[in-house]
Short mmCIF file of C-alpha atoms and ligand atoms in Angstrom, two decimals:
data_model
loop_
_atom_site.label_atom_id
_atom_site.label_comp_id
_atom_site.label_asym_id
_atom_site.label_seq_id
_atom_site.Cartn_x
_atom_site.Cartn_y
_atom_site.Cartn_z
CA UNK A 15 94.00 186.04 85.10
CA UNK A 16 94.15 182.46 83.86
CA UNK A 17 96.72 181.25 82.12
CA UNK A 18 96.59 178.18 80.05
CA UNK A 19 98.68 175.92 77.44
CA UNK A 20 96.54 174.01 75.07
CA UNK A 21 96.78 172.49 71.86
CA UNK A 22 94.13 174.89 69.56
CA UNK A 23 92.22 177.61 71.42
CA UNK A 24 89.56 178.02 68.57
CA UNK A 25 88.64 174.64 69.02
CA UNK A 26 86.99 175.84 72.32
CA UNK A 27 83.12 176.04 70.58
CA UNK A 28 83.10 172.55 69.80
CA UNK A 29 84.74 171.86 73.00
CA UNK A 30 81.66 174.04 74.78
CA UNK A 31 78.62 171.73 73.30
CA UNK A 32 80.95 168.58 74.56
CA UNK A 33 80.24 169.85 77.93
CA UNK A 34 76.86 170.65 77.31
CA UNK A 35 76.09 166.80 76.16
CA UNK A 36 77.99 165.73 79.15
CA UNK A 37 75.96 167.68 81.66
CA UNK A 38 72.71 166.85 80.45
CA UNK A 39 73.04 163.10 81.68
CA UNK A 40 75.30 164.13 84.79
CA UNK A 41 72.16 165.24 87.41
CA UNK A 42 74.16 164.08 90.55
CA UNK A 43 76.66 166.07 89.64
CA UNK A 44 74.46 168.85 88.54
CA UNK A 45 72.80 168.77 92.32
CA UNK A 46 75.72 168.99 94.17
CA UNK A 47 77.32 171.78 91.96
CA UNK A 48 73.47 174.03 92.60
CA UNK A 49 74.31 173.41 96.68
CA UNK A 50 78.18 174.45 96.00
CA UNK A 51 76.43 177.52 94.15
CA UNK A 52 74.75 178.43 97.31
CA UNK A 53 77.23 177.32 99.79
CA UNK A 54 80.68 178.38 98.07
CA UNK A 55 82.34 175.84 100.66
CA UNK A 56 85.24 176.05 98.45
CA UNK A 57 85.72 179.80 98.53
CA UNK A 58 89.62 181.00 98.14
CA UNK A 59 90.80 177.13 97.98
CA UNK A 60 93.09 175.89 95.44
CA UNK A 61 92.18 172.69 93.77
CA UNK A 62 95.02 171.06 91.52
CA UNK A 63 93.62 168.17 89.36
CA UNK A 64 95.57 165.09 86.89
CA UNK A 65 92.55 164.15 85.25
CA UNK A 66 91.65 162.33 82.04
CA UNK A 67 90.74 165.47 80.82
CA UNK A 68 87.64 164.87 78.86
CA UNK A 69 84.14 166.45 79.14
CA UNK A 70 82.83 164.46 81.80
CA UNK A 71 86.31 165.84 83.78
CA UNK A 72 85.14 169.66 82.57
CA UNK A 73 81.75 168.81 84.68
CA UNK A 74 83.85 168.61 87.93
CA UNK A 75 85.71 171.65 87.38
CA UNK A 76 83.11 173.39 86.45
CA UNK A 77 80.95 171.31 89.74
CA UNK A 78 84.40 172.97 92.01
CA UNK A 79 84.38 176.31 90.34
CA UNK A 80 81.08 176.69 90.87
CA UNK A 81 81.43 176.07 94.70
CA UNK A 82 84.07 178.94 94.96
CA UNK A 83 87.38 176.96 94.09
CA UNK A 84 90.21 178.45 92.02
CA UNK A 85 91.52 174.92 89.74
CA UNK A 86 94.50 173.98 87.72
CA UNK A 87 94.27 170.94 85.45
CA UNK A 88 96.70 168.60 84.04
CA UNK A 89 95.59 165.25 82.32
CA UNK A 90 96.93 162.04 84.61
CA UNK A 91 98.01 160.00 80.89
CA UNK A 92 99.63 161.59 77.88
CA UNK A 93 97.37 160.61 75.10
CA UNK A 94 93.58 160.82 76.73
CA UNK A 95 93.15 164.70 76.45
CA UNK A 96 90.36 165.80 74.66
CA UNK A 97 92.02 169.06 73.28
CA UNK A 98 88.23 171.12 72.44
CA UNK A 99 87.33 170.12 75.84
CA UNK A 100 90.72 171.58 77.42
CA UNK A 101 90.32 174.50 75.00
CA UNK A 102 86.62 175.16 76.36
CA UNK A 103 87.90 174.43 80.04
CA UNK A 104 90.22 177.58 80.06
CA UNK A 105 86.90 179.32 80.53
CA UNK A 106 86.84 177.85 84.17
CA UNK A 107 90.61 176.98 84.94
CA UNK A 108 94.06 176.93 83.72
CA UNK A 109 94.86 174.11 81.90
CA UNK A 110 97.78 172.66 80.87
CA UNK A 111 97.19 169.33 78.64
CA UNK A 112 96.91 168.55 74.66
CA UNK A 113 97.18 164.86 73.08
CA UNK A 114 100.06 163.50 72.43
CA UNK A 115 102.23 164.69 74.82
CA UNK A 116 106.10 164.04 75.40
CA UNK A 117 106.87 162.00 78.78
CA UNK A 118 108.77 165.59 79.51
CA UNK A 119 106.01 167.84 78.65
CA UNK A 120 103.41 165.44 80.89
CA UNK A 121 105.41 165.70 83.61
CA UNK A 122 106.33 169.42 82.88
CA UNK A 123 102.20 170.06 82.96
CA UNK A 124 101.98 168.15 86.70
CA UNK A 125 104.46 170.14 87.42
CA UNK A 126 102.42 173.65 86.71
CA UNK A 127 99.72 172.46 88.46
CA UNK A 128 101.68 171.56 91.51
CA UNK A 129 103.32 175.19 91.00
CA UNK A 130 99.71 176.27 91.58
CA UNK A 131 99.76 175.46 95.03
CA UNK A 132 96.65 173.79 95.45
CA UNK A 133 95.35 172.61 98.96
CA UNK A 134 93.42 169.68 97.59
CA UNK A 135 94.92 167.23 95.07
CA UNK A 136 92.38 165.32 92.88
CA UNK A 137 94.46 162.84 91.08
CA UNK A 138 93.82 159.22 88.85
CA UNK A 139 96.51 156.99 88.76
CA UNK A 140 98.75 158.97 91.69
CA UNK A 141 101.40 160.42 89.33
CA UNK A 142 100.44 163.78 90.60
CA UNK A 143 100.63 163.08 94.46
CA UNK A 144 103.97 160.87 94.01
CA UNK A 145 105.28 163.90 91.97
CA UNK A 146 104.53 166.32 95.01
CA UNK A 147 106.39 164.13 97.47
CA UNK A 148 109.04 163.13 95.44
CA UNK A 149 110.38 166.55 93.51
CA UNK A 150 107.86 169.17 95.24
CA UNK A 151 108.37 168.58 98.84
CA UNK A 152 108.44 172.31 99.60
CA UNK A 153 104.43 172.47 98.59
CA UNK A 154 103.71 170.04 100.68
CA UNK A 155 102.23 172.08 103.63
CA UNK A 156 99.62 173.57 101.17
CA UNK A 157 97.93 171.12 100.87
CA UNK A 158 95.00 169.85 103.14
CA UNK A 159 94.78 166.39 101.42
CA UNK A 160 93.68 164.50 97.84
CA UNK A 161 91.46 162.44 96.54
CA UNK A 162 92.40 159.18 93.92
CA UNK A 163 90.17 158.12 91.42
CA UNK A 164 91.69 154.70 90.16
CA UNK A 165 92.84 151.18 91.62
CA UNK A 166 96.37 151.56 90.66
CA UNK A 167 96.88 155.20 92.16
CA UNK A 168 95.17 153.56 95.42
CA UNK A 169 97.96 150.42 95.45
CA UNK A 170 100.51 153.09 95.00
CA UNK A 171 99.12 155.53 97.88
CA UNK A 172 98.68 152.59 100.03
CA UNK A 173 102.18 151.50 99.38
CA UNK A 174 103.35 154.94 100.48
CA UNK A 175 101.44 154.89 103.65
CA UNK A 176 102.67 151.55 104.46
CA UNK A 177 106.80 153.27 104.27
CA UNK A 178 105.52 156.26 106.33
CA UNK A 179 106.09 158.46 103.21
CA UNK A 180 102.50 159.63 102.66
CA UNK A 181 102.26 163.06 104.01
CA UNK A 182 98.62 163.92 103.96
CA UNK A 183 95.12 162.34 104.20
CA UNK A 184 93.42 160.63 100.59
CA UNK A 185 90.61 159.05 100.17
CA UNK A 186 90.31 156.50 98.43
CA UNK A 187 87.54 157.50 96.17
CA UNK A 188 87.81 154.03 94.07
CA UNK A 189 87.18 152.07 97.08
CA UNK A 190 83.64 153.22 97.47
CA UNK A 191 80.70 150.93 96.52
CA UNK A 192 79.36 153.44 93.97
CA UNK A 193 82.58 153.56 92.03
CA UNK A 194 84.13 149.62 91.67
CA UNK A 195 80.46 148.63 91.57
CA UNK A 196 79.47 150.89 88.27
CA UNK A 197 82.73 152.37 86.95
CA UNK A 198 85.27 149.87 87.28
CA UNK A 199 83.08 146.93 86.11
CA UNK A 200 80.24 148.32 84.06
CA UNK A 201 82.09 151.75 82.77
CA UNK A 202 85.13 149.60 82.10
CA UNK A 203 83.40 146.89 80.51
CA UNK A 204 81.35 149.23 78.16
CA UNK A 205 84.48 151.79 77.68
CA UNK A 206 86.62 149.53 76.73
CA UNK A 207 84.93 147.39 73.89
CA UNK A 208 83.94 150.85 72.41
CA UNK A 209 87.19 152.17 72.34
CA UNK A 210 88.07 148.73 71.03
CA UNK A 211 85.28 148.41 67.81
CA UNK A 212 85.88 152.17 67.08
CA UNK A 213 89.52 151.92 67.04
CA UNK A 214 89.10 148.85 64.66
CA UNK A 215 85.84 148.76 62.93
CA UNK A 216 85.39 144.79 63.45
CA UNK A 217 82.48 142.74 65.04
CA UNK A 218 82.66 141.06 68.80
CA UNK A 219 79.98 138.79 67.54
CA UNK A 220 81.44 135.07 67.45
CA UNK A 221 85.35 136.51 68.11
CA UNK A 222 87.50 134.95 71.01
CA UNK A 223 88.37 137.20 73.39
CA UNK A 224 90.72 136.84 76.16
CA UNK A 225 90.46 138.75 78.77
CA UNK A 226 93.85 139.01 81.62
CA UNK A 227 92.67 140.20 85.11
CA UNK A 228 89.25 139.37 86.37
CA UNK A 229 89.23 141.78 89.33
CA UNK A 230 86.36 144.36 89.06
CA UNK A 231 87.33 146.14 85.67
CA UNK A 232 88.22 142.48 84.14
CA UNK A 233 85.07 141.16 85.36
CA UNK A 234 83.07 143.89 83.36
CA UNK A 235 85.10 143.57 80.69
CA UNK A 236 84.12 139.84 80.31
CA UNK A 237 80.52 140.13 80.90
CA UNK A 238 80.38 142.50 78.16
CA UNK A 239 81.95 141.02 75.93
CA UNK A 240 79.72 138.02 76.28
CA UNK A 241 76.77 140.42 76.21
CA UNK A 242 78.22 141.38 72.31
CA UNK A 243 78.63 137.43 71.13
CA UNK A 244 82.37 136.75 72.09
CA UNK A 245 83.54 133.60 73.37
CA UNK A 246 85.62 134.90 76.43
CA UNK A 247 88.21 133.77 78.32
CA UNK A 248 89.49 134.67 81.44
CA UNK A 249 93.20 134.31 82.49
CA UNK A 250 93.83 135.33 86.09
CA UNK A 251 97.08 134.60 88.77
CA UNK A 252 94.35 134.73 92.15
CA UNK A 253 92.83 131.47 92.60
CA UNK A 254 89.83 132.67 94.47
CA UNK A 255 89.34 134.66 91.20
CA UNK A 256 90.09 131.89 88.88
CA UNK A 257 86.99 129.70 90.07
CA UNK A 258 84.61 132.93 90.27
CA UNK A 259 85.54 133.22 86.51
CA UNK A 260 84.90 129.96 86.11
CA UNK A 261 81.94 129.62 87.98
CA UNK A 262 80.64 132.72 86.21
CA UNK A 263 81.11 130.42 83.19
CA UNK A 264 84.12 131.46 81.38
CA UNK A 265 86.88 129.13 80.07
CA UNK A 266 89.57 129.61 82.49
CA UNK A 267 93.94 129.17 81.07
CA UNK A 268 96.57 130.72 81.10
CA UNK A 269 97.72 132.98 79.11
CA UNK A 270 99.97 131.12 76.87
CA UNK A 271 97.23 128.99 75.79
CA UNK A 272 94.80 131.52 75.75
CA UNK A 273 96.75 133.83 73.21
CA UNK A 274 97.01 130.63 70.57
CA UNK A 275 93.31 130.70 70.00
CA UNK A 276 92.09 134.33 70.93
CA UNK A 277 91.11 137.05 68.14
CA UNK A 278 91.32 139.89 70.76
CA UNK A 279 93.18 140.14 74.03
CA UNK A 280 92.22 142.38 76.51
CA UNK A 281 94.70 143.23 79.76
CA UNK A 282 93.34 144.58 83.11
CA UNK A 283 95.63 143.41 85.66
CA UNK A 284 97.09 146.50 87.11
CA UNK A 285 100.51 144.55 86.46
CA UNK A 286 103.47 145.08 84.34
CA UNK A 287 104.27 142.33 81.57
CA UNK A 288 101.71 140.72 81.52
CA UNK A 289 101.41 140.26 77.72
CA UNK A 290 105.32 139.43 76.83
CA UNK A 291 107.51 137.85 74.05
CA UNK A 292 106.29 134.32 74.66
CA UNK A 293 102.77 135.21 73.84
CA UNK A 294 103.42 137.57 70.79
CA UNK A 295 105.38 134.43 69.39
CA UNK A 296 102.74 132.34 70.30
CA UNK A 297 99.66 134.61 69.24
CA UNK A 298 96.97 133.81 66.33
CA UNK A 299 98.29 135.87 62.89
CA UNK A 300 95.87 138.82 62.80
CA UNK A 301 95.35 139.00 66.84
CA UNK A 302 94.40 141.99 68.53
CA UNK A 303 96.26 143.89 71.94
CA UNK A 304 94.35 146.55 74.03
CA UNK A 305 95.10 147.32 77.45
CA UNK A 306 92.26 148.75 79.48
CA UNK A 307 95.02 148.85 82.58
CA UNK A 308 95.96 152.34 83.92
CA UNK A 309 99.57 152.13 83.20
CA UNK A 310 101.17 151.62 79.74
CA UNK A 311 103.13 148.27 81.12
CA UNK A 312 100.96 145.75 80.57
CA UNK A 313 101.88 144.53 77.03
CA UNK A 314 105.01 144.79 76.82
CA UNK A 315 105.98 146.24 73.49
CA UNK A 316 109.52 146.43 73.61
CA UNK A 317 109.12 142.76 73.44
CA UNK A 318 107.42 143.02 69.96
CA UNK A 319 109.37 145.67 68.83
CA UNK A 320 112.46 143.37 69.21
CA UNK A 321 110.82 140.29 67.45
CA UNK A 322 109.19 142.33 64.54
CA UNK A 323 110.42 142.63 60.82
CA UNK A 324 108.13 145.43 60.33
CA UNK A 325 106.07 148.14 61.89
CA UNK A 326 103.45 150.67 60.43
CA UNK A 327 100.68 153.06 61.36
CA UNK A 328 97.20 152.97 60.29
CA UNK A 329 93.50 153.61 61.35
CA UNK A 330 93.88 157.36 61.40
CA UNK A 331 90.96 159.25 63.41
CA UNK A 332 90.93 163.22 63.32
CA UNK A 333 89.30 165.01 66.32
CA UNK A 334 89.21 164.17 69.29
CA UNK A 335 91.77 161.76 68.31
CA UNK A 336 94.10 163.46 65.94
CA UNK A 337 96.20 160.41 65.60
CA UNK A 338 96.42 156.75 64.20
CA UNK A 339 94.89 154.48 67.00
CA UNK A 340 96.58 151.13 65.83
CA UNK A 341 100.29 149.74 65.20
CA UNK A 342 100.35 146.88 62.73
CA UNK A 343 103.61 145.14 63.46
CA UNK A 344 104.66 141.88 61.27
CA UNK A 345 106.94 139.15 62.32
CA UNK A 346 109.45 136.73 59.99
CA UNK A 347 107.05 134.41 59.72
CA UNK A 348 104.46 137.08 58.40
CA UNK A 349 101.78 136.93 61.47
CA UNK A 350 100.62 140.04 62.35
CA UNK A 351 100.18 141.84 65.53
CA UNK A 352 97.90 144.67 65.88
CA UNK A 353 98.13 147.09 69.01
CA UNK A 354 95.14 149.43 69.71
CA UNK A 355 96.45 152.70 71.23
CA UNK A 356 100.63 152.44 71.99
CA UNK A 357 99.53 149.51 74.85
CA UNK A 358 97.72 152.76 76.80
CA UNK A 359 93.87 152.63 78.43
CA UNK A 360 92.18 151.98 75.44
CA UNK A 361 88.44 153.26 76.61
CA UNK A 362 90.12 156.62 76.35
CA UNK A 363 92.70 156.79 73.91
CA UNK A 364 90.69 154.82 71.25
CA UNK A 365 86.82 155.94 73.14
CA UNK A 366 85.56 158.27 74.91
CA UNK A 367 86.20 156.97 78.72
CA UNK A 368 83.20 155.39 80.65
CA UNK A 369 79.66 156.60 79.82
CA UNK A 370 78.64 159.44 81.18
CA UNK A 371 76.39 158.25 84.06
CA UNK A 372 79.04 156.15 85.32
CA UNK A 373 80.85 159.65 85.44
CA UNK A 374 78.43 161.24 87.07
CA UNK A 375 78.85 158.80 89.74
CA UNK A 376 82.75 158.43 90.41
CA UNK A 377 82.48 161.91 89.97
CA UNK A 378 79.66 162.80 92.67
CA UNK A 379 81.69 160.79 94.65
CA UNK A 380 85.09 162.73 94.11
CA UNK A 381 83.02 166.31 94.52
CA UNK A 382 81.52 165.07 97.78
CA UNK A 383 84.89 163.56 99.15
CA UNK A 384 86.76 166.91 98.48
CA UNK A 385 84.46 168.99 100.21
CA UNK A 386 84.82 165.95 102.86
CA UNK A 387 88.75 166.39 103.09
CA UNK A 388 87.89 170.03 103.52
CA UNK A 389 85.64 170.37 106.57
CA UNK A 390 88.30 167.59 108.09
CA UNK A 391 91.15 169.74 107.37
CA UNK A 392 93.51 169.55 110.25
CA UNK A 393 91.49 166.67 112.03
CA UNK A 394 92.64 163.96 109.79
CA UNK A 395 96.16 162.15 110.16
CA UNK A 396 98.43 161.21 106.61
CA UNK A 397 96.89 158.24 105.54
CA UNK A 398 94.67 156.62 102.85
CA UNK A 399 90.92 156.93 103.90
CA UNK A 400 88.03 155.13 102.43
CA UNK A 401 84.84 157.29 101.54
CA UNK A 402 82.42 157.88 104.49
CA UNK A 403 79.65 155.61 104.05
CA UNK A 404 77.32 157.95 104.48
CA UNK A 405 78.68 160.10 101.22
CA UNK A 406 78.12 156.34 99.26
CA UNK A 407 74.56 155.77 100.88
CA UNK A 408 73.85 159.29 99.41
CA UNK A 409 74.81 159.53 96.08
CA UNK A 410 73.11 156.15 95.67
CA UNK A 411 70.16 157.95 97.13
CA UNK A 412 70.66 160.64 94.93
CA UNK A 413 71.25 157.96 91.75
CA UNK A 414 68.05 156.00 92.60
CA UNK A 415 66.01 159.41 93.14
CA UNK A 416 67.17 160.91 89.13
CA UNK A 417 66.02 157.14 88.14
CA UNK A 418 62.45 157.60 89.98
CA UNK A 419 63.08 154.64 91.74
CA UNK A 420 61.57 154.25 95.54
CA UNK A 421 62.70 151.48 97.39
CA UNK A 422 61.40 149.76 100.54
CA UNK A 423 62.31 150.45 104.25
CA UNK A 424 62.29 148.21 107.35
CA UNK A 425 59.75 148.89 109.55
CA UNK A 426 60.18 149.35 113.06
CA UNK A 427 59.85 146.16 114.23
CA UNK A 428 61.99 144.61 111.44
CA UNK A 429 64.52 146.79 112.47
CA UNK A 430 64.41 145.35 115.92
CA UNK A 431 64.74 141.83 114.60
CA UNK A 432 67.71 143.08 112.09
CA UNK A 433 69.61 144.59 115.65
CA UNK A 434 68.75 141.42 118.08
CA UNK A 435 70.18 138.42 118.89
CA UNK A 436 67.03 136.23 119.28
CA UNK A 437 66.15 135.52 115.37
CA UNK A 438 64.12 133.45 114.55
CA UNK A 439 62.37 132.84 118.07
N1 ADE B 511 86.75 159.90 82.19
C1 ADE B 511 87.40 160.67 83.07
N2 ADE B 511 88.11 159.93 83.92
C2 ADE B 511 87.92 158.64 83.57
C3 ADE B 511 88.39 157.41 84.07
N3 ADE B 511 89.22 157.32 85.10
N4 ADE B 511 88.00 156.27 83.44
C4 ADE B 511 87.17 156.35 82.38
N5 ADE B 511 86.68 157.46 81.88
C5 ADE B 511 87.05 158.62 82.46
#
């Protein structure tokens, strides 16, 4: 039997259509999970997942369930459950996530899953594969290997490999083409300023917006904003960076000057402190913080806190929010300071994570490179792995075949030419 913890069973219905929505614009997805129907390649395996768990998340369980696979779920961030899509989920898989949960009771869900046993790990951000090694080392031989979703769990992973401490193969999924292409730059870019206008209810149109980090999420970030009226600028430590920014044609400063004229700062650096005491002191009255960073570091609110005369709530949102999505803080002087959702990923604590498309991408791409780590099992050292190219080249296939789009092919002789050495004669 399954066993679950969730915030509000009943809410499961509502939870149910969620799903349905999700699935209807999710056809990659929806292909792979008909050929797991048939194929069961994940009969009597044990998948343990830290997930945003939201409905595009409830796809891929279902996409593993349906290919024979027995799955526990955490989420991978406190605040980004959906909790109608985790009730609706314990249909499928035992669940353990709700909004709005202590940094004990997170870590006390990764722990359930881990207590699961799985032999694939299907983690965002790595807390659930650092967990393993670090307080679960007896589960370790379980496991055949994991998958990451995000940049920052990558860096992490990588940094493990590099001290011999990584104990089993990952890929990489985030390193494919067909995730940093779409999700990181357009699903982050779109995510994030709806998480940002929902959360506050104000226009982009004519705002300054200044956005920290122009690596691939940054980069989408900016363009969108521009694409909604903002004047953006881009603050960024990598010089080769800096001049794409500014050859893209954004205003390129740092951050300290950036902050004195900007309505709206965005963060996306994958860094901690990146927004500090300097620049709250420095900030326009009225300015606007979102992170759209994994990690909960990047504006550094302790820094506020301790500079701040005054601190209140407000912008309350019920379901599938159930909680006030900005912090007005005031300082001596009377400025004011807004932060959208505690400093944490805003696209999903103040939205609704990336489209659903995007999903269906990224999350092709995780179904595909699970049933990868699978028929390697045993064949493939500890290490972090990039995605085949041959599972990218296919689910772009598979993308441009749902859009009805053919494409040309070299002929023969053109692929001759492509393989020679004598161009051009
Ligand atoms: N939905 C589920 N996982 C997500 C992610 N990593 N980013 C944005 N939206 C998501």
């Amino acid at each position: 039997m399954k066993k679950s913890i969730v915030k509000d069973l009943s809410l499961a219905d509502k939870g149910k259509l969620k799903i349905e929505w999700a699935e209807n614009f999710m056809p990659i997805l929806e292909a792979i999970k008909r050929r797991f129907e048939m194929e069961r390649p994940f009969k009597g395996v044990k998948v343990g997942m830290a997930l945003h768990l939201e409905a595009k998340t409830a796809a891929l369980v279902k996409t593993f369930v349906s290919g024979g696979a027995q799955v526990a779920i955490t989420s991978c961030n406190p605040e980004t459950t959906q909790d109608d899509v985790a009730a609706a989920l314990t249909e499928y898989a035992n669940v353990y996530a709700w909004r709005g949960e202590t940094e004990d009771e997170y870590y006390e869900n990764i722990e359930r899953v881990l207590d699961y046993e799985p032999n694939i790990v299907i983690d965002d951000g790595a807390d659930l594969i650092v967990h393993l090694h670090k307080r679960k080392e007896e589960l370790m031989n379980n496991v055949y290997g994991g998958c990451e979703e995000t940049t920052t769990g990558v860096t992490r992973l990588r940094n493990m490999e590099r001290e011999g401490k990584l104990m089993f193969p990952v890929i990489a999924v985030n390193e494919a083409k067909m995730k940093y292409m779409f999700d990181n730059r357009y699903g982050t870019g779109e995510s994030t300023l709806f998480g940002l206008l929902n959360a506050t209810n104000l226009t982009l149109a004519g705002k300054t917006v200044a956005v920290a980090g122009y690596g691939w999420c940054g980069r989408g970030i900016a363009l969108r904003a521009r694409g909604m009226g903002s004047k953006v600028i881009v603050c960024e430590v990598d010089p080769v960076k800096a001049v794409e920014a500014h050859m893209d044609g954004f205003r390129v400063m740092k951050l300290i000057e950036a902050v004195k004229e900007a309505d709206i700062v965005i963060t996306s650096t994958g860094i901690t402190k990146v927004v500090r005491g300097e620049h709250f002191r420095a900030a326009k009255d009225k300015c606007i913080f979102a992170n759209a960073g994994h990690f909960n570091v990047e504006i550094w609110i302790p820094d506020l806190e301790k500079i701040a005369v005054d601190k209140k709530k407000t912008r309350y949102f019920g379901l599938p929010y159930n909680q006030y999505l900005v912090e007005e803080y005031t300082l001596n002087d009377k400025r004011k300071i807004f932060i959208l959702g505690k400093g944490r990923l805003v696209n999903l604590v103040c939205g609704q994570g990336h489209a659903t498309e995007v999903m269906d991408l990224s999350f092709s791409l995780q179904a595909k490179s699970a049933e990868y780590i699978l028929k390697k099992r045993g064949a493939l050292k500890p290490g972090v792995y990039t995605v085949p190219e041959e599972i990218d080249r296919e689910v772009a296939r598979l993308k441009l075949k749902t859009l009805k789009i053919s494409i040309d092919e070299l002929t023969e002789e053109q692929l001759r030419y492509r393989e020679g050495y004598l161009q051009g004669t």
